[in-house]
Tab-separated table of C-alpha atoms and ligand atoms in Angstrom:
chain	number	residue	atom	x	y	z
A	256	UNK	CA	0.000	0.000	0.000
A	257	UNK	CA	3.057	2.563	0.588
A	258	UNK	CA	4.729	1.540	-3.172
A	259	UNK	CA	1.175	2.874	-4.437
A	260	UNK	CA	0.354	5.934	-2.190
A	261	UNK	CA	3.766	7.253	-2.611
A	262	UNK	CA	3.516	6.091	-6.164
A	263	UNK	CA	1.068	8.148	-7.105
A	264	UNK	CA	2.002	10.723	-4.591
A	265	UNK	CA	5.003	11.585	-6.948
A	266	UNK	CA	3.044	11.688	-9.410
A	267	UNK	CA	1.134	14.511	-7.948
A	268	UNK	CA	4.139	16.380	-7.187
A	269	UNK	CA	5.664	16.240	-10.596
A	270	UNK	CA	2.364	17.410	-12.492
A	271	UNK	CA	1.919	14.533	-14.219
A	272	UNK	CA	-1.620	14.008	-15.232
A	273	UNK	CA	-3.388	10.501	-14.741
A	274	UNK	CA	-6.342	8.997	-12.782
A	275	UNK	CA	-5.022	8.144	-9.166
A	276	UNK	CA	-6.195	5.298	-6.897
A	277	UNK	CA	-5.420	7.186	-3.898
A	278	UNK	CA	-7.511	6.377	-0.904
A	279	UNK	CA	-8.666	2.486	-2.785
A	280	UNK	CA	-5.042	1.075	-1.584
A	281	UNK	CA	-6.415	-1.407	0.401
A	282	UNK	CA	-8.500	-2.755	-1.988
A	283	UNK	CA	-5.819	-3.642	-4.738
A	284	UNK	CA	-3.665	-4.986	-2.394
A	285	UNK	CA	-5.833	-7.231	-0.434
A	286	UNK	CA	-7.247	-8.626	-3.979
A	287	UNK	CA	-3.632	-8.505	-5.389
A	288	UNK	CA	-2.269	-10.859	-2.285
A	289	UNK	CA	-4.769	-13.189	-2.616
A	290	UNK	CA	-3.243	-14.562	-6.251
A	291	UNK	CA	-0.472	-16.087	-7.195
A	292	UNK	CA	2.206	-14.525	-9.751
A	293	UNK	CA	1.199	-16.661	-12.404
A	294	UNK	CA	-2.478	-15.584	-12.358
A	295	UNK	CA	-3.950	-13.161	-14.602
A	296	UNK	CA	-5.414	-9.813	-13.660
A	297	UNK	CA	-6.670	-6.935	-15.999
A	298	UNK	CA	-7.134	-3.455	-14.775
A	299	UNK	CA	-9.076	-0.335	-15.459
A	300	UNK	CA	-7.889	3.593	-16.368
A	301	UNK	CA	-7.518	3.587	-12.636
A	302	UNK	CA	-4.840	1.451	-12.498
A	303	UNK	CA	-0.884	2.551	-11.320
A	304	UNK	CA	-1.161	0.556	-8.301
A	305	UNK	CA	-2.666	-2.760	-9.401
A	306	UNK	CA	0.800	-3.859	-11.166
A	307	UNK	CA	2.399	-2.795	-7.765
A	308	UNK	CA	0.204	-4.595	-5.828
A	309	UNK	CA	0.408	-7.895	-8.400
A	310	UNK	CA	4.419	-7.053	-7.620
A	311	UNK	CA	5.751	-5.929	-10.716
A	312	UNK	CA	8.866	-3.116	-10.186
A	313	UNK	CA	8.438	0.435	-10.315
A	314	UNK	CA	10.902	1.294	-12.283
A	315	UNK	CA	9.916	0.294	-15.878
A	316	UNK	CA	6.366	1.392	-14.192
A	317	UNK	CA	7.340	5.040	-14.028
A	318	UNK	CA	9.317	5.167	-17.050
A	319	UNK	CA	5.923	3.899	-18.752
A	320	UNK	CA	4.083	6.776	-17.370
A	321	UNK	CA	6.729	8.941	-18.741
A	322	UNK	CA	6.669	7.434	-22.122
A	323	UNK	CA	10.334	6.234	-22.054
A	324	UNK	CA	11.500	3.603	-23.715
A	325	UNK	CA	12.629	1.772	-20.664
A	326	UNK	CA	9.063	1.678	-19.955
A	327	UNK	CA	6.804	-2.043	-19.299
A	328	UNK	CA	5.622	-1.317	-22.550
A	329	UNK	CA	8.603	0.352	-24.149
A	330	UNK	CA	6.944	3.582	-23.738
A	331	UNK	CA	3.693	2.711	-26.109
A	332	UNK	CA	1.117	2.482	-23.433
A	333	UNK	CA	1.388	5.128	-20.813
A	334	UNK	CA	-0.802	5.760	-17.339
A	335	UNK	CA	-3.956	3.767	-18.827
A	336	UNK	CA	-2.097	0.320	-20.601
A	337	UNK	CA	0.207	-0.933	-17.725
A	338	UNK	CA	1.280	-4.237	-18.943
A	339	UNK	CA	3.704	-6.460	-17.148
A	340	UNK	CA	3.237	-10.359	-17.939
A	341	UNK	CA	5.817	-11.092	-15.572
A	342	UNK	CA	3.169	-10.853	-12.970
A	343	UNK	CA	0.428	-11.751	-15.149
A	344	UNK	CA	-0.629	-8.074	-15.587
A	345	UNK	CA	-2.624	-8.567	-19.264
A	346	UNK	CA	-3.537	-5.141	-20.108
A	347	UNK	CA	-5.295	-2.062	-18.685
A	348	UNK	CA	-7.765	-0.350	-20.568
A	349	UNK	CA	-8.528	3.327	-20.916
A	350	UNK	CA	-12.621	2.217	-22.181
A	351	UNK	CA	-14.609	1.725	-19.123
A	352	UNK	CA	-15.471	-2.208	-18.626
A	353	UNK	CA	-12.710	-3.267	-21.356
A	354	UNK	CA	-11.060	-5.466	-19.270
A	355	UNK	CA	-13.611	-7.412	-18.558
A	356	UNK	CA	-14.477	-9.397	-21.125
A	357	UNK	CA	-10.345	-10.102	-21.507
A	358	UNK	CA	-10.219	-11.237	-17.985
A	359	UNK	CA	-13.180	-13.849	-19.119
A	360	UNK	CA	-11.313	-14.573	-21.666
A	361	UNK	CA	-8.273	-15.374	-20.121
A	362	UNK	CA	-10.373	-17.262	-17.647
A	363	UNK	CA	-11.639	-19.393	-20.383
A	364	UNK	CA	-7.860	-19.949	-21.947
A	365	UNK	CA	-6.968	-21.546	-18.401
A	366	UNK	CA	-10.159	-23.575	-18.023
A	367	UNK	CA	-9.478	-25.188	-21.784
A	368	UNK	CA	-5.579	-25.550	-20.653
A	369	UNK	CA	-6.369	-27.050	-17.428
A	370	UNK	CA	-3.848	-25.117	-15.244
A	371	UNK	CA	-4.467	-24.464	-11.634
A	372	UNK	CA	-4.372	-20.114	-12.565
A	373	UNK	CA	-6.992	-18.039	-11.547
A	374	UNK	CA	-7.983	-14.356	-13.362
A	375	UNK	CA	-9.268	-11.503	-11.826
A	376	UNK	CA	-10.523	-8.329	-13.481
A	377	UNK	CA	-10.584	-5.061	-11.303
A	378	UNK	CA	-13.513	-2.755	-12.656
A	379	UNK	CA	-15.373	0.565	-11.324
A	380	UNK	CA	-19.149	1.090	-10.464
A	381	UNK	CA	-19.821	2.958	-13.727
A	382	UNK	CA	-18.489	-0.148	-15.802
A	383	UNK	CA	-21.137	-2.538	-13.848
A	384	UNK	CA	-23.598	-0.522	-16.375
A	385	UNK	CA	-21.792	-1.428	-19.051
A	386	UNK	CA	-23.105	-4.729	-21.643
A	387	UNK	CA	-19.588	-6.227	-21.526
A	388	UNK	CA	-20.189	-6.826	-17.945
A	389	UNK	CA	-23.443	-8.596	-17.991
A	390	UNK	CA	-22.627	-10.254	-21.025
A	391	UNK	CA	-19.207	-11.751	-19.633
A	392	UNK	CA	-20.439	-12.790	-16.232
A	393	UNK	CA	-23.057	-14.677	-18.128
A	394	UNK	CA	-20.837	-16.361	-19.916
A	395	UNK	CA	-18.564	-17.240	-16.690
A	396	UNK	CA	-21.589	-18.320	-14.765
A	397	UNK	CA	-22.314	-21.193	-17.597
A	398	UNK	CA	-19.211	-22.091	-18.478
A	399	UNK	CA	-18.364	-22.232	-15.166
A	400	UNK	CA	-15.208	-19.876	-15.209
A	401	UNK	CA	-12.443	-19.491	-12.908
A	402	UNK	CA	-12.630	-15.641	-12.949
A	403	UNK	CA	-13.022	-13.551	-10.015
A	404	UNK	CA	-14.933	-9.909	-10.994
A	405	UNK	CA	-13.785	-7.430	-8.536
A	406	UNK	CA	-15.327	-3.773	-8.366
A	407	UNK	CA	-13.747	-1.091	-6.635
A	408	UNK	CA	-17.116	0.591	-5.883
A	409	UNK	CA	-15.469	4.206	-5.111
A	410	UNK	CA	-19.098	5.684	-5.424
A	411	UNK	CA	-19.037	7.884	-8.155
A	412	UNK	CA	-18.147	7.302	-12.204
A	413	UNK	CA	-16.733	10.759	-12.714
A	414	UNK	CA	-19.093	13.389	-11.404
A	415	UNK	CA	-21.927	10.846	-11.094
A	416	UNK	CA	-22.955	9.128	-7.855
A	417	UNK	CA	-23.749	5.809	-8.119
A	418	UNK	CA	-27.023	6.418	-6.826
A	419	UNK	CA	-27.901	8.381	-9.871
A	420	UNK	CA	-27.087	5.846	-12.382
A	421	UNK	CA	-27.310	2.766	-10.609
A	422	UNK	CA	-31.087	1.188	-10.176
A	423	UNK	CA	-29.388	-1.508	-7.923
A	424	UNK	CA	-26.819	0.245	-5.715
A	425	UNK	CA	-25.828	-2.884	-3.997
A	426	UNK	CA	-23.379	-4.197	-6.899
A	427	UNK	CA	-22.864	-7.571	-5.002
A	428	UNK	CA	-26.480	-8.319	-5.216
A	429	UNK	CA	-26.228	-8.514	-9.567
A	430	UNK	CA	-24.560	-11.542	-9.281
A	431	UNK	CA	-27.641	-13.399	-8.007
A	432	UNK	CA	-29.400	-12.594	-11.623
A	433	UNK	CA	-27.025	-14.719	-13.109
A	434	UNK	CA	-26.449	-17.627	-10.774
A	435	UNK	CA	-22.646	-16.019	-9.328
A	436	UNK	CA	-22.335	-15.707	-5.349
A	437	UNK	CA	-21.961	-12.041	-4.796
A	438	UNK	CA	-20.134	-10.806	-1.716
A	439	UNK	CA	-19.619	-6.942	0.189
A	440	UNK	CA	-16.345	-5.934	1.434
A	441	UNK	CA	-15.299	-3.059	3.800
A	442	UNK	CA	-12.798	-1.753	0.678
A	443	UNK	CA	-10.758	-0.305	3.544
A	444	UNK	CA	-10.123	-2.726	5.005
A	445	UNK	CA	-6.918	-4.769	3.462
A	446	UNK	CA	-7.542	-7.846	5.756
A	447	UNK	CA	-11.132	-8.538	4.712
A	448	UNK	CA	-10.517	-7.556	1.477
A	449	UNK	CA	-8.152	-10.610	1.143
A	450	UNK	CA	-9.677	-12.932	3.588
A	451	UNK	CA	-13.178	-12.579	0.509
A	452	UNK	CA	-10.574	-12.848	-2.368
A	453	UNK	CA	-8.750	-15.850	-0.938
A	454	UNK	CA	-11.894	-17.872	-0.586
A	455	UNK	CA	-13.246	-16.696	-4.416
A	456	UNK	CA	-10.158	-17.926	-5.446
A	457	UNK	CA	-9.934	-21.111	-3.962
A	458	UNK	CA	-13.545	-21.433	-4.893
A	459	UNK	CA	-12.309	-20.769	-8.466
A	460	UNK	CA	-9.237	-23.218	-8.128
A	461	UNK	CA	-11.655	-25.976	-6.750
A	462	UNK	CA	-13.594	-25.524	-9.806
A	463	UNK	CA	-16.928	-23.736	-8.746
A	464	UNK	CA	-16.529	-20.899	-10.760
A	465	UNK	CA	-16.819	-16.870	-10.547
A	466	UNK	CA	-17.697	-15.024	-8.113
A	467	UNK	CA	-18.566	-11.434	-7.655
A	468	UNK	CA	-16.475	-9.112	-4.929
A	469	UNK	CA	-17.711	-5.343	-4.480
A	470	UNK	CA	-15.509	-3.175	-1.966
A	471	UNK	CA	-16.977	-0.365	-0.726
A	472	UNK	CA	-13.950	2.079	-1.279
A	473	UNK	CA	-13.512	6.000	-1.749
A	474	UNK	CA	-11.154	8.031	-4.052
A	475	UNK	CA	-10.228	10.916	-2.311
A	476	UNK	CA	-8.568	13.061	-5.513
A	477	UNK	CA	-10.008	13.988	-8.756
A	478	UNK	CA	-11.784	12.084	-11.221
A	479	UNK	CA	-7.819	12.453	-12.456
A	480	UNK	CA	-5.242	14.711	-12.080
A	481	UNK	CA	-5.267	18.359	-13.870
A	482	UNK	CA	-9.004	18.127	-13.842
A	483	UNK	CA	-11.339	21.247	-13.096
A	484	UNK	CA	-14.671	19.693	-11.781
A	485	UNK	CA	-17.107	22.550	-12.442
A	486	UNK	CA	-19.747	20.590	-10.298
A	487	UNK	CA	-20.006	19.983	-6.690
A	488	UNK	CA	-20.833	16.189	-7.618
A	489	UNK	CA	-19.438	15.680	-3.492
A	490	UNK	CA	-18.854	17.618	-0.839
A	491	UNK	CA	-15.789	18.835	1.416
A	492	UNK	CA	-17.286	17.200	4.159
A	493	UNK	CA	-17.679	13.857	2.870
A	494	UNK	CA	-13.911	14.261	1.649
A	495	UNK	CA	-12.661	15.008	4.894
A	496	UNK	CA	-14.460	12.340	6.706
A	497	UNK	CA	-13.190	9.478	4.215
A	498	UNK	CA	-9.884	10.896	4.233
A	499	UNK	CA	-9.857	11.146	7.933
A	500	UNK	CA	-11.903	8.091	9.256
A	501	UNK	CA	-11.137	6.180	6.323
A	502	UNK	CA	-7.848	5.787	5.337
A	503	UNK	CA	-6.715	2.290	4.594
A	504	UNK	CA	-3.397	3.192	5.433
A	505	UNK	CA	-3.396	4.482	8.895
A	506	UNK	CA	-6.350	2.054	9.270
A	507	UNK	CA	-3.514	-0.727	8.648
A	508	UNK	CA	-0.959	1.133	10.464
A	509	UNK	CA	-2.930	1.250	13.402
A	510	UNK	CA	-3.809	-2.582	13.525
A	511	UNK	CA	-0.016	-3.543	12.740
A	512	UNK	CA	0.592	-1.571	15.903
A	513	UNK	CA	-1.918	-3.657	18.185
A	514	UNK	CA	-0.264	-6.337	16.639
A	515	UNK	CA	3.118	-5.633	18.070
A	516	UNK	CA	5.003	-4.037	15.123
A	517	UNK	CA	6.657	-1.027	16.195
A	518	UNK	CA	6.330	2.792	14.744
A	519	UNK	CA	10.338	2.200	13.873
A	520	UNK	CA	9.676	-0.297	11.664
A	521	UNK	CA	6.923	1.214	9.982
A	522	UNK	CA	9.251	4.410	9.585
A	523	UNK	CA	11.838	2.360	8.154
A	524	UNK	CA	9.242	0.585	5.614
A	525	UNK	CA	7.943	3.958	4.714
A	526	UNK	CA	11.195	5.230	4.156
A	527	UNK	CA	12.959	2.347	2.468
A	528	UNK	CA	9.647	2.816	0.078
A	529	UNK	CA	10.423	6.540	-0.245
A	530	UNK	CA	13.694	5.679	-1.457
A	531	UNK	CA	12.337	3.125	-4.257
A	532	UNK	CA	10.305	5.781	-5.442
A	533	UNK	CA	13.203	8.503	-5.564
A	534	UNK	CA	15.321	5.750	-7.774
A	535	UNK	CA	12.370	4.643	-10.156
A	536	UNK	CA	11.566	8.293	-10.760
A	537	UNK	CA	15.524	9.090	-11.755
A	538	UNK	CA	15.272	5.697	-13.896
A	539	UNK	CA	12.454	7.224	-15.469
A	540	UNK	CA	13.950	10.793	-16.092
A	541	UNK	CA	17.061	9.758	-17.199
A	542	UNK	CA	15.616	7.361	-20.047
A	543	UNK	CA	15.338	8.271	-23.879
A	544	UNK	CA	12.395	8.194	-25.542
A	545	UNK	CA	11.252	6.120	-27.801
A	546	UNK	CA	13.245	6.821	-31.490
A	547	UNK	CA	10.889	7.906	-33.682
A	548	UNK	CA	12.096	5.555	-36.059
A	549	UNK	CA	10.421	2.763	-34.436
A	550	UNK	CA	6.940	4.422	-34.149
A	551	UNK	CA	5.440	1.481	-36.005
A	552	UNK	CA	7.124	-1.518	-34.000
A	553	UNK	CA	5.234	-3.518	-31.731
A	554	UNK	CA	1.884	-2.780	-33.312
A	555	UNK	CA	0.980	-6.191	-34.566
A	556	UNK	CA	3.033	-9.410	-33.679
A	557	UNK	CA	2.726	-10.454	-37.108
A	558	UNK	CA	3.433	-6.876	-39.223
A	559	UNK	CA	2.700	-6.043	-42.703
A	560	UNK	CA	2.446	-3.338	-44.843
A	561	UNK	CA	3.880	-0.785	-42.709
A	562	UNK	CA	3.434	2.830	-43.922
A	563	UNK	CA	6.653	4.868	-44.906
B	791	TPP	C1	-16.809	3.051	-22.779
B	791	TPP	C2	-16.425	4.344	-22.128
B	791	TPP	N1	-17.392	5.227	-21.764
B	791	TPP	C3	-17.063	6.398	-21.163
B	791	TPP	C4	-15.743	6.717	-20.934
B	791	TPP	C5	-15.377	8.021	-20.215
B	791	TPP	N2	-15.008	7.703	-18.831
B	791	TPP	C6	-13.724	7.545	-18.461
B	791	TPP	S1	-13.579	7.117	-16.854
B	791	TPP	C7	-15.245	7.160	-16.614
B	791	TPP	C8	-15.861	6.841	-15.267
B	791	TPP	C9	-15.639	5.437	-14.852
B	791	TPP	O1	-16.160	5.226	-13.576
B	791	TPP	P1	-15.900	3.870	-12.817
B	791	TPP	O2	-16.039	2.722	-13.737
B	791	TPP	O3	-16.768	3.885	-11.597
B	791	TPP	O4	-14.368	3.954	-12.401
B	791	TPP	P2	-13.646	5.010	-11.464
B	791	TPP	O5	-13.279	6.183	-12.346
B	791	TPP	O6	-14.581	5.377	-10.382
B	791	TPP	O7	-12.428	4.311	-10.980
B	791	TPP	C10	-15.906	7.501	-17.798
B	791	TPP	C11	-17.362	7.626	-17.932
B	791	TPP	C12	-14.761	5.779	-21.333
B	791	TPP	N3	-13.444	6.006	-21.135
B	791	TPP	N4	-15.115	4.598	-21.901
């Protein structure tokens, strides 16, 4: 959860624009521990910290943001297509709900191959509107899937709350129309989070199929960064009381100290994490860009007929 906050938290500080997960830590992590490396997960827009969480390196993470060549994806993707298949990271997408019919997908690859994997698509409240998501979860529920849907139910889709575009607010409850167990999280919380994931995915492993996970989570910047929001879609005071009642960070921090771990080694954690940051964002500032010479490479793994 620090390699994302302070992550992102750079981020802010440089000016770099991009949709942050800040405040929704705990739920990527506590879905991200849950798998193994070798199972798949696809992300959203919203999605820095779920290649951190799935524990791929920041460094070719942040030289992706900047579009350097030294980037996961040489530079071609940027803040929205984090791809790192070393940790089974398949692709992000910037269209709401894309990655969730190539999560299903992926799910179906491993359930013709007959490996033990698991795939789990992460997905916001606006995208449980969206056709691919009915149609996909349909199509796990029959063919009996090992997929585990995930939504990070921050509240709103942009400036809209859910309960303006949502005629069933309770997300977990769609599953029941098509025959997948549907289950509520505190999104906050990093320990429930992956106590919920770990039994999906064993329920997955074992065969049984999908299930479908909503955390109740809260973003607590902008829709994304360098954004004017000309409507008061939420107000300060709900802000303040998420960020100050609500953050999965101190909420963790706080239990690891009942636990017996002491504020020095939290310090040190935070500030060994500080210094990862520091390094990946010199990696990523002292990388070329891409030469424009190879503007075409990469674009289909079997080219033809490139243009001049
Ligand atoms: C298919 C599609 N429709 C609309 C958009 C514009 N858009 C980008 S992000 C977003 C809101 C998504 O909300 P949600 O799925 O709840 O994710 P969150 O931003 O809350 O993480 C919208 C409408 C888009 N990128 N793709």
């Amino acid at each position: 959860m620090q390699r994302i906050r302070q992550f992102e938290e750079s981020l802010i500080i440089r000016g770099t624009e991009g949709h942050l997960a800040i405040g929704q830590e705990a739920a990527i992590v506590g879905a991200c521990m849950a798998l193994n490396d070798n199972d798949y997960i696809t992300g959203t827009h919203r999605s820095h910290g779920h290649p951190i969480g799935k524990g791929a390196a920041l460094r070719p993470l942040m030289a992706e943001m900047l579009g350097k060549v030294t980037g996961i994806c040489k530079g071609r993707g940027g803040s929205m297509h984090f791809a790192d298949s070393t940790v089974g990271v398949i692709s992000e997408s910037a269209i709401v709900g894309g990655g969730i019919p190539l999560a299903t997908g992926a799910a179906l690859s491993i359930s013709v191959l007959a490996t033990d994997q698991v795939s789990l698509c992460f997905f916001g409240d606006g995208a449980c509107n969206e056709g691919a998501f009915s149609e996909a979860i349909n199509m796990a529920a029959i063919w009996n899937l090992p997929v585990i849907y995930f939504c990070e139910n921050n509240h709103y889709a942009m400036t809209t709350s859910i309960t303006q575009s949502h005629g069933q607010p309770d997300i977990a409850k769609r599953g029941e129309a098509f025959g997948v167990p549907g289950v509520t999280v505190d999104g906050q919380n990093v320990d429930a989070v992956y106590q919920v994931t770990a039994e999906a995915v064993s329920r997955a492993r074992d065969g049984h199929g999908p299930t479908l996970i909503e955390a109740k989570t809260y973003r607590f910047e902008e829709h994304n960064e360098g954004l004017e929001v000309p409507t008061p879609y939420r107000s300060e005071a709900e802000i303040n009381h998420y960020r100050t009642h609500c953050d999965p960070l101190v909420l963790y921090r706080d239990s690891l100290l009942k636990k017996g771990i002491s504020k020095r080694q939290l310090s040190t954690i935070k500030a060994e994490v500080a210094a990862e940051v520091v390094d990946a964002n010199q990696f990523a500032d002292s990388s070329p860009f891409p030469d424009e010479s190879s503007l075409y490479d990469y674009m289909y793994s079997n080219p033809i007929n490139y243009p001049n």
